[in-house]
Coordinates of N, CA and C and ligand atoms in Angstrom, one line a residue:
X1 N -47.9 6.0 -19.7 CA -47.0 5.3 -18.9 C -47.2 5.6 -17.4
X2 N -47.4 4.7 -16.7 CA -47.7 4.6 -15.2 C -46.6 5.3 -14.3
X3 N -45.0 5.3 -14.8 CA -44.3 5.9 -14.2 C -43.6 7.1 -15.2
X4 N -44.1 7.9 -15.7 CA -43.9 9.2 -16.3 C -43.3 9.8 -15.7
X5 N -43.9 10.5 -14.7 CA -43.4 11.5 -14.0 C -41.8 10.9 -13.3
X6 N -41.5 9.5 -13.1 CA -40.4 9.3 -12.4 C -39.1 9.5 -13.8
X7 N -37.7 10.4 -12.7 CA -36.8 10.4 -14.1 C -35.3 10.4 -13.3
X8 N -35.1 9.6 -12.2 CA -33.9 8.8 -12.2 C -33.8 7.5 -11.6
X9 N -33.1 6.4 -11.8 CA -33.3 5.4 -11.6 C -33.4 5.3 -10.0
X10 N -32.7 6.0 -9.3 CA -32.4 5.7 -7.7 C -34.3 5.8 -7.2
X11 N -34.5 7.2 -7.4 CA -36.5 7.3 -7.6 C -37.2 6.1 -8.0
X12 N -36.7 5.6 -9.1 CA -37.4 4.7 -9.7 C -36.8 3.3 -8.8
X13 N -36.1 3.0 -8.8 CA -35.9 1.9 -7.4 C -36.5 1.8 -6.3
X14 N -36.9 3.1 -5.8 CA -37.3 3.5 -4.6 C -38.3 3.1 -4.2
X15 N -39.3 3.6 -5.6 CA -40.6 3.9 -6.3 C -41.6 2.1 -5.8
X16 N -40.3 1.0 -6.7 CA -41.1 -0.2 -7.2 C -40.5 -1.3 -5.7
X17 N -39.7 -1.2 -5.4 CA -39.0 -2.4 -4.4 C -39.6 -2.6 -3.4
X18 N -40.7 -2.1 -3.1 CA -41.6 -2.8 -2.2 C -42.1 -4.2 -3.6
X19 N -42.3 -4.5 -4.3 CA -43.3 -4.6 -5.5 C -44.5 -5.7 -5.0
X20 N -45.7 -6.1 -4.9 CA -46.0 -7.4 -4.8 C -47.0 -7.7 -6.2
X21 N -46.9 -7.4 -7.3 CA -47.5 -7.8 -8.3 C -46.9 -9.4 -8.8
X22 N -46.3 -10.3 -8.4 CA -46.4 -11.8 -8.6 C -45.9 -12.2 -7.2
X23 N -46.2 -13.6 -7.6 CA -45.7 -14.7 -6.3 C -44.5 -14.4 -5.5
X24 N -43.4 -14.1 -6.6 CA -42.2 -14.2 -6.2 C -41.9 -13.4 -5.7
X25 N -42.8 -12.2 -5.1 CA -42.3 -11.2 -4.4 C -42.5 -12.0 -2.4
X26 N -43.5 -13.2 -2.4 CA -43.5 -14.0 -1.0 C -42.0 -15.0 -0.8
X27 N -41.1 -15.2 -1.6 CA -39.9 -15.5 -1.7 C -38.6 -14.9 -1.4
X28 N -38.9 -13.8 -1.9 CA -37.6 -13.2 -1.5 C -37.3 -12.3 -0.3
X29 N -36.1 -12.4 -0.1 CA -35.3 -11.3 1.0 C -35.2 -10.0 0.4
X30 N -34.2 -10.0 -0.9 CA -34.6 -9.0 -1.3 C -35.0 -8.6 -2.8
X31 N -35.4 -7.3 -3.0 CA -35.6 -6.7 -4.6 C -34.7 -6.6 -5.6
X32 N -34.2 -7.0 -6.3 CA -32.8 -6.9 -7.0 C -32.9 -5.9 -8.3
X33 N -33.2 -4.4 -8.1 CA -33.2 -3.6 -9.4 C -32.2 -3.4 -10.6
X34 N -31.0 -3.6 -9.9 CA -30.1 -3.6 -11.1 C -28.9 -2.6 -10.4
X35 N -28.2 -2.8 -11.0 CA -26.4 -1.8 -10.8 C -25.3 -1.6 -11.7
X36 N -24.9 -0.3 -11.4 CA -24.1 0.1 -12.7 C -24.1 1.6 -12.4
X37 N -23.9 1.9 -14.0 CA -23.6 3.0 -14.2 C -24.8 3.9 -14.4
X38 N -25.5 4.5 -14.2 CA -26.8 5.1 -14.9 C -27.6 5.6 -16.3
X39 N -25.8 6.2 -16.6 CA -25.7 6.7 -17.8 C -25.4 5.7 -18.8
X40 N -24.9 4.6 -18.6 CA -24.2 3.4 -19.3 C -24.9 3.5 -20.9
X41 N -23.7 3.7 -21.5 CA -23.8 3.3 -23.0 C -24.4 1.4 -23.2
X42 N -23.8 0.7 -22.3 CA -23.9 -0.5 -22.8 C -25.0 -1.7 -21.2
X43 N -26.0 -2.1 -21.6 CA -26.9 -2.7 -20.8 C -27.0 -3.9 -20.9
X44 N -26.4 -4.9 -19.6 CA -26.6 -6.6 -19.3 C -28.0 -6.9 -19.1
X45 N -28.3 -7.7 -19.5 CA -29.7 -8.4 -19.1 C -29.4 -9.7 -18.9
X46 N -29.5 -10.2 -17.9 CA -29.5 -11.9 -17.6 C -31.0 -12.2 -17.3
X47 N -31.4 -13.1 -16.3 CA -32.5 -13.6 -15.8 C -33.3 -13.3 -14.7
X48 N -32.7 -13.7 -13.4 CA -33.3 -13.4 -12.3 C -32.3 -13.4 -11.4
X49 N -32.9 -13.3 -10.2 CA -31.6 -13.4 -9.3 C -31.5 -14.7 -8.4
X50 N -30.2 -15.4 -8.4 CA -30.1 -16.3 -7.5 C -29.6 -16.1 -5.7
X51 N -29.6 -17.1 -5.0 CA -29.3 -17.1 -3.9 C -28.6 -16.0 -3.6
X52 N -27.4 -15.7 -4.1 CA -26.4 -15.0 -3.4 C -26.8 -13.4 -3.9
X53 N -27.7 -12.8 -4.7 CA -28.2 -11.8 -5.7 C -29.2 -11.0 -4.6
X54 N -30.0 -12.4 -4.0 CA -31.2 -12.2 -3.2 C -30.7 -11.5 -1.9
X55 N -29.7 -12.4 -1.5 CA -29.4 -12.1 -0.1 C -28.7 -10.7 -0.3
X56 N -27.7 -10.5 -1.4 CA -27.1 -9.2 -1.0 C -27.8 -7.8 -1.9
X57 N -29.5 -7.9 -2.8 CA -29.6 -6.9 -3.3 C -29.4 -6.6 -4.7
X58 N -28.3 -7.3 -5.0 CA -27.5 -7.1 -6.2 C -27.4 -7.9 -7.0
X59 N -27.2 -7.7 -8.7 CA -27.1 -8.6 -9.8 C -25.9 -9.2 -9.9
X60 N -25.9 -10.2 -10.2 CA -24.3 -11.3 -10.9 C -23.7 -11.0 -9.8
X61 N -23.6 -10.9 -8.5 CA -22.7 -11.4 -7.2 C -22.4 -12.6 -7.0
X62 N -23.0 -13.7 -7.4 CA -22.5 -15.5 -7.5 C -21.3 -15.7 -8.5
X63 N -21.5 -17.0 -8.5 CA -20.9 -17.4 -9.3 C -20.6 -16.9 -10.4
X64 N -21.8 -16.9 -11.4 CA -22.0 -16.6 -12.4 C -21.4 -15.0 -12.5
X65 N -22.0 -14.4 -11.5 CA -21.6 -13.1 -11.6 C -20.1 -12.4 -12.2
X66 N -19.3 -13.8 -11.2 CA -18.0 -13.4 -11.1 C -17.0 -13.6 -12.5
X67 N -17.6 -14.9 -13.2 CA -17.7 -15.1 -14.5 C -18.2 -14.0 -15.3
X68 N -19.2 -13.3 -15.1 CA -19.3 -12.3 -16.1 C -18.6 -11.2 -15.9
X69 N -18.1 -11.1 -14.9 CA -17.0 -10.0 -14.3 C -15.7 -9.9 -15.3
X70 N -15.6 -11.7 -15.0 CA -14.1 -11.9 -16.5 C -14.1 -12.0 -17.8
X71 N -15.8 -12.0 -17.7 CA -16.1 -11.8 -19.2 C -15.4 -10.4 -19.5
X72 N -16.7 -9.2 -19.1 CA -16.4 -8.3 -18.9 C -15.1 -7.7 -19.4
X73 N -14.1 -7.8 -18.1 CA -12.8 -7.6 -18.5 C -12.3 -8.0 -19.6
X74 N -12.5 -9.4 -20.2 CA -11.8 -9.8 -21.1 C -12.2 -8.8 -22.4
X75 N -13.1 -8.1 -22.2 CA -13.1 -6.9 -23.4 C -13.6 -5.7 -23.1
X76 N -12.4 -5.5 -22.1 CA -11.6 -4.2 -21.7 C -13.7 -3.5 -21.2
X77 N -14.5 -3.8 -21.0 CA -15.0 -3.0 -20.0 C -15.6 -3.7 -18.6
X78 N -15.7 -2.8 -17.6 CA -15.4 -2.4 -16.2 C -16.7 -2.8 -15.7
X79 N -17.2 -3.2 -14.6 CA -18.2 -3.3 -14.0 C -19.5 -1.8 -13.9
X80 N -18.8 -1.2 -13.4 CA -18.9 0.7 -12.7 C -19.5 1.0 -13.9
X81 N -18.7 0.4 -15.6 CA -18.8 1.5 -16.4 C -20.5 0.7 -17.4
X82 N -20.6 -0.3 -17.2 CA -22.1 -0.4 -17.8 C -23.4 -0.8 -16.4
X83 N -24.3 -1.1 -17.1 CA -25.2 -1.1 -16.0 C -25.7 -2.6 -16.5
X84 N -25.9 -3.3 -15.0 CA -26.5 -5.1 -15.0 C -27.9 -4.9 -14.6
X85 N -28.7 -5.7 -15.3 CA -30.4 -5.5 -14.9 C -30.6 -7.0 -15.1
X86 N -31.9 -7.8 -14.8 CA -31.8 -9.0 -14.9 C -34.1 -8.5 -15.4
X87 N -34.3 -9.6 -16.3 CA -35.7 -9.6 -16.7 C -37.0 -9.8 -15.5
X88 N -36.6 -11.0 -14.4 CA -37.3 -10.8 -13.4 C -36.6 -10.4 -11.7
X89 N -36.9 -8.9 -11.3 CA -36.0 -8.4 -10.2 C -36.0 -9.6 -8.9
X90 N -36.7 -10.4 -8.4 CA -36.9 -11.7 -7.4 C -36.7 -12.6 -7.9
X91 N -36.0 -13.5 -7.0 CA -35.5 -14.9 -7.0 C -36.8 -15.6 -7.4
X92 N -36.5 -16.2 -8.8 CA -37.5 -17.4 -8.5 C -37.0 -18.9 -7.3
X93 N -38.2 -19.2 -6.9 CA -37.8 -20.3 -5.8 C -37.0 -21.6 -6.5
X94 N -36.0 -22.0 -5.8 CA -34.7 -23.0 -7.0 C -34.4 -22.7 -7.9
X95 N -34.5 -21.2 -7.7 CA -33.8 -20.7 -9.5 C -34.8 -21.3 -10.6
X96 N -35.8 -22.2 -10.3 CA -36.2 -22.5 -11.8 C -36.6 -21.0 -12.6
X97 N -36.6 -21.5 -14.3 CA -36.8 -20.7 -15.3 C -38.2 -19.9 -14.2
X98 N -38.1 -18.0 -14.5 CA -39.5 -17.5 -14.4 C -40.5 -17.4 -15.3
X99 N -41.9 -17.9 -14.8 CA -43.0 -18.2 -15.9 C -42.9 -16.7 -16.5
X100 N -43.9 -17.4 -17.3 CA -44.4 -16.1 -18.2 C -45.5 -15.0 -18.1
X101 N -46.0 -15.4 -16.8 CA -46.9 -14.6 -15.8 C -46.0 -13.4 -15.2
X102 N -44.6 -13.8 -14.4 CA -43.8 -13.2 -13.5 C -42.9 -12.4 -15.0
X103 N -42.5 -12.9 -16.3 CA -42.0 -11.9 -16.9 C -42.5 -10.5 -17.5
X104 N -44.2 -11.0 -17.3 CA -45.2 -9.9 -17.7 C -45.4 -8.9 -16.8
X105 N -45.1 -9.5 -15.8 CA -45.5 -8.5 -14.6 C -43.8 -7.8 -14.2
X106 N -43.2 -8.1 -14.8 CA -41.7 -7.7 -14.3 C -41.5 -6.8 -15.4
X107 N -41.6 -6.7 -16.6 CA -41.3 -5.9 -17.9 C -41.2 -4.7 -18.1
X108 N -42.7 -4.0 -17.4 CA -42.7 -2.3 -17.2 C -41.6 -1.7 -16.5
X109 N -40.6 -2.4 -15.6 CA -39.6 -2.4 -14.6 C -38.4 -2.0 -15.5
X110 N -38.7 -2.8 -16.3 CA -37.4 -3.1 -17.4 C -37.0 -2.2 -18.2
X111 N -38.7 -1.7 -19.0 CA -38.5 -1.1 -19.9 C -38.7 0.2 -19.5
X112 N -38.6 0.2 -18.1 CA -38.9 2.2 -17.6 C -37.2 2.2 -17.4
X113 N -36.5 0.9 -17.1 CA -35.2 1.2 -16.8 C -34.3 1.6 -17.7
X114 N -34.5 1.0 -19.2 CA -34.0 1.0 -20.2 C -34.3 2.7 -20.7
X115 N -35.5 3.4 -20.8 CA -36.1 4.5 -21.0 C -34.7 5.7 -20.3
X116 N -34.7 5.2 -18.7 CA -33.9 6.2 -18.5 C -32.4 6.0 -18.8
X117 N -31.9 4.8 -18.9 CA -30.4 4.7 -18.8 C -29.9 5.2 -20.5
X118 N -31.2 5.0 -21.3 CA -31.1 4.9 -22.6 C -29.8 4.2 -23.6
X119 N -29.3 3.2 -23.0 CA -28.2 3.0 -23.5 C -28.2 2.4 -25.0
X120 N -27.2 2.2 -25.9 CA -27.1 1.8 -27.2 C -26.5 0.8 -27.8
X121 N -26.6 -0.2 -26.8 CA -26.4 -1.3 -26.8 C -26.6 -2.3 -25.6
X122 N -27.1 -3.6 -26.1 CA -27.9 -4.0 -25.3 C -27.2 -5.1 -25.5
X123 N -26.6 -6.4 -24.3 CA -26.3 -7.5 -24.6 C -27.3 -8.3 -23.6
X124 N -28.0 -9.5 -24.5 CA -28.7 -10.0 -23.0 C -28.3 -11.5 -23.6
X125 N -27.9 -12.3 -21.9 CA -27.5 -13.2 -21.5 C -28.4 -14.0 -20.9
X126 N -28.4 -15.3 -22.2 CA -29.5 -16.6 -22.1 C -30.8 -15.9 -22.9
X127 N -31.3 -17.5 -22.6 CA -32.9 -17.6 -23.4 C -33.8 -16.8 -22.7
X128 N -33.9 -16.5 -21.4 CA -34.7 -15.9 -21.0 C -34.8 -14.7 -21.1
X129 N -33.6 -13.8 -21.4 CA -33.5 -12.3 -21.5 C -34.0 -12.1 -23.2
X130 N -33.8 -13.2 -24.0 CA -34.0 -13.0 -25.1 C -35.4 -13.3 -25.6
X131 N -36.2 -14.0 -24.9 CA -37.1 -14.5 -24.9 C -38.4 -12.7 -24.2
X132 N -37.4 -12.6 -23.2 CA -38.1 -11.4 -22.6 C -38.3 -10.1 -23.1
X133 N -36.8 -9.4 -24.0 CA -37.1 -8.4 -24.1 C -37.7 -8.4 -25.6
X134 N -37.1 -9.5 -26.4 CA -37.2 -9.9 -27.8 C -38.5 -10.7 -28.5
X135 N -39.3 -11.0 -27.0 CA -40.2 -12.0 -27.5 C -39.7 -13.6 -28.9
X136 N -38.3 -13.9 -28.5 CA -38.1 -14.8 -29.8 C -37.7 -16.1 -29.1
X137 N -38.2 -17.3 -29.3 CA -38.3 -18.5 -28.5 C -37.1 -19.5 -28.9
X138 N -36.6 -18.9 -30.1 CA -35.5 -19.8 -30.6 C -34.3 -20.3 -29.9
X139 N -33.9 -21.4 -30.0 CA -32.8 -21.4 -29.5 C -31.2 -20.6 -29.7
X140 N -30.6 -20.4 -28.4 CA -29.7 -19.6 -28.5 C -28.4 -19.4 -29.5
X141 N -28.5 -20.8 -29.7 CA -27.2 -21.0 -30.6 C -27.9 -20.4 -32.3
X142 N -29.2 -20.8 -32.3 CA -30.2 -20.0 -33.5 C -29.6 -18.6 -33.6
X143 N -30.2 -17.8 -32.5 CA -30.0 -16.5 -32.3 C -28.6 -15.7 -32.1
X144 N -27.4 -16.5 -31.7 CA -26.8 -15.5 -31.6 C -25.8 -15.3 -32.9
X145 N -25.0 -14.4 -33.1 CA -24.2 -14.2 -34.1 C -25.0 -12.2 -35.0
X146 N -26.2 -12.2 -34.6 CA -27.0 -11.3 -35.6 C -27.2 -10.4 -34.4
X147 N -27.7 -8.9 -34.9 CA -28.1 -7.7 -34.4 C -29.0 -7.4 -34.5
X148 N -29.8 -7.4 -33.3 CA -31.6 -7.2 -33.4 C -31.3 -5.4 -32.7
X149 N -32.5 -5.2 -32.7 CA -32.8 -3.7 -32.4 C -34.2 -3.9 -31.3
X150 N -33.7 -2.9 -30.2 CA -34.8 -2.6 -29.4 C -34.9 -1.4 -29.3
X151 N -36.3 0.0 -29.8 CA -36.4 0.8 -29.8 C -34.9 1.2 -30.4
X152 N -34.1 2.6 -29.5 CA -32.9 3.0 -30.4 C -31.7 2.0 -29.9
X153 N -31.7 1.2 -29.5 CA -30.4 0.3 -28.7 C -30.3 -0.8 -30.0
X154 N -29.3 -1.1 -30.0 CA -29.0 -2.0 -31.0 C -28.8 -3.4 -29.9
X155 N -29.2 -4.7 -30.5 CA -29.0 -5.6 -29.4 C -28.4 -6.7 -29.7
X156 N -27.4 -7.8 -29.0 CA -26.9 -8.6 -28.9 C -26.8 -9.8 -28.1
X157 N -26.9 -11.2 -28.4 CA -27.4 -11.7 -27.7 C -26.0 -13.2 -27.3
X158 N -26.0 -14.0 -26.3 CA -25.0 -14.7 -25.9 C -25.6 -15.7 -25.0
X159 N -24.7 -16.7 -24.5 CA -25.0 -17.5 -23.3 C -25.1 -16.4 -22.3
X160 N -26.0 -17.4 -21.3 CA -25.8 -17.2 -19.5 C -24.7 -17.5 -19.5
X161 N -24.4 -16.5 -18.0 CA -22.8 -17.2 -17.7 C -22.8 -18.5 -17.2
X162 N -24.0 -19.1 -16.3 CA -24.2 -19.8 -16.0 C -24.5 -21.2 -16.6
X163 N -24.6 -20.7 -17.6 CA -24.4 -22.3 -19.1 C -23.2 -22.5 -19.0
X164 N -23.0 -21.2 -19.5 CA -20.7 -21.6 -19.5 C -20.5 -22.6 -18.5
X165 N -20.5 -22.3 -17.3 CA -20.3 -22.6 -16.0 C -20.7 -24.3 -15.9
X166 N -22.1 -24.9 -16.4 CA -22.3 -26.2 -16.9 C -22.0 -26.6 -17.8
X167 N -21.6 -25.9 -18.8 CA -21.2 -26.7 -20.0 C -19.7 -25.7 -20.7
X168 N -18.8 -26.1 -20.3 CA -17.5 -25.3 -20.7 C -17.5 -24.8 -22.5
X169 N -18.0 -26.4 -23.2 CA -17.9 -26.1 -24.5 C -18.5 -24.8 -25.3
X170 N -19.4 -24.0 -24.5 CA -19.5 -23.1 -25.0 C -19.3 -21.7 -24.7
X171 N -17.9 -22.0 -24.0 CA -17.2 -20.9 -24.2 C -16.6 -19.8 -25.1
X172 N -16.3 -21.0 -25.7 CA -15.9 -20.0 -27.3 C -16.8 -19.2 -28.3
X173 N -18.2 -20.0 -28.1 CA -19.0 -19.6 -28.7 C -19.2 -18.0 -28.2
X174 N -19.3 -18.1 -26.8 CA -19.6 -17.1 -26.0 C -18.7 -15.7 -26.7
X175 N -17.5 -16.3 -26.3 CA -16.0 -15.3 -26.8 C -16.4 -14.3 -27.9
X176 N -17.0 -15.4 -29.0 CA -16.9 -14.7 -30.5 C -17.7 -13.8 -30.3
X177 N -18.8 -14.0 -29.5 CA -20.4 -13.1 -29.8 C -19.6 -11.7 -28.7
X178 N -18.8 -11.9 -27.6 CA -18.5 -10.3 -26.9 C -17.4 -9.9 -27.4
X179 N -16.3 -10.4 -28.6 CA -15.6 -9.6 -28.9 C -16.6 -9.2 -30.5
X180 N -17.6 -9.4 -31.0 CA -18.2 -8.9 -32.3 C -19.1 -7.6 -31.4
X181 N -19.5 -7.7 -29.8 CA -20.5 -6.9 -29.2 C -19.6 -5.5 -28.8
X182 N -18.1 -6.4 -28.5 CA -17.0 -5.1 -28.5 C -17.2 -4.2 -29.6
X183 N -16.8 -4.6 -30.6 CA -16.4 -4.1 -31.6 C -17.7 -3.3 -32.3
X184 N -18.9 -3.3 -32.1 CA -19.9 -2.7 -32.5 C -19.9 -1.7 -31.5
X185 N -19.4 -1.7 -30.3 CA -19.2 -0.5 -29.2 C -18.3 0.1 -29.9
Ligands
URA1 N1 -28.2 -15.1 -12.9 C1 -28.9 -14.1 -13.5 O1 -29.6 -14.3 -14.5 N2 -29.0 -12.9 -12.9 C2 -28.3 -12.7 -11.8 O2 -28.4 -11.6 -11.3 C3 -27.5 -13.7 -11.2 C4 -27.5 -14.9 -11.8

């Protein structure tokens, strides 16, 4: 492993945020590594970062963000207390989906992050997080409901907040999958 020797995240942030290994690094303002807790028992994965993510550094600060914030709360955990990471750290340009060139090149990022945070539970949010860490192309409504495993993290999978947000109806769906992700915490 290329980053061995690195063993905390702030290092490892340090380390990669220059990055220029794809396109999307001539796009953005800035690098968006992820935030949280370090130690976090429980790990968000969304997608990439949008406008408001880019400009301030940070994951789920939009819209969406603030929606997962209520997610969040609505089962009783705290921002501070898990850690948010997203599968590609740069804005894709109009937010379109990131290829599959830019998730290849973004993954080692991921999975050096996951290595140190080592958390034991994993929820990742949308097709693309699931597509990324899980390699499985199905659709989401396919996939969620069931417990996959990454290395020792047990994993769970849900809408983007950002579906919610265009399509209300699947809210509920949403609900059931983080109070079954609670309860496995
Ligand atoms: N959507 C994502 O997938 N990630 C973010 O950080 C913000 C919005």
């Amino acid at each position: 492993n290329v980053f061995s020797g690195i063993s905390s995240l702030a290092d490892f942030e340090s380390k990669i945020c220059n990055c220029k290994k794809c396109d999307l690094a001539k796009g953005r303002n800035k690098f968006v590594f992820g935030s949280g807790n370090p130690e976090a028992r429980v790990l968000l994965i969304g997608e990439g970062p949008g406008a408001d993510e880019d400009k301030q550094g940070l994951p789920f600060v939009g819209r969406a963000g603030q929606l997962l914030t209520d997610i969040l709360k609505a089962i009783k955990f705290s921002r501070e207390e898990v850690y948010i990471a997203n599968i590609v750290k740069c804005r894709p340009p109009g937010n379109r989906t990131p290829t599959a060139a830019e998730i290849d090149a973004c993954f080692p990022f991921l999975q050096k992050q996951i290595e140190l945070i080592k958390p034991s539970l994993i929820l990742l949010l949308g097709a693309t997080a699931v597509l990324g860490l899980l390699q499985k192309k199905e659709s989401l409504s396919a996939l969620r409901g069931k417990v996959y495993e990454y290395g020792e993290a047990k994993v769970m999978v849900t809408y983007h907040p950002a579906a919610l947000l265009r399509n209300p109806a699947l809210k509920r769906g949403c609900w059931e999958d983080v109070q079954a992700f609670r309860k496995i915490y």
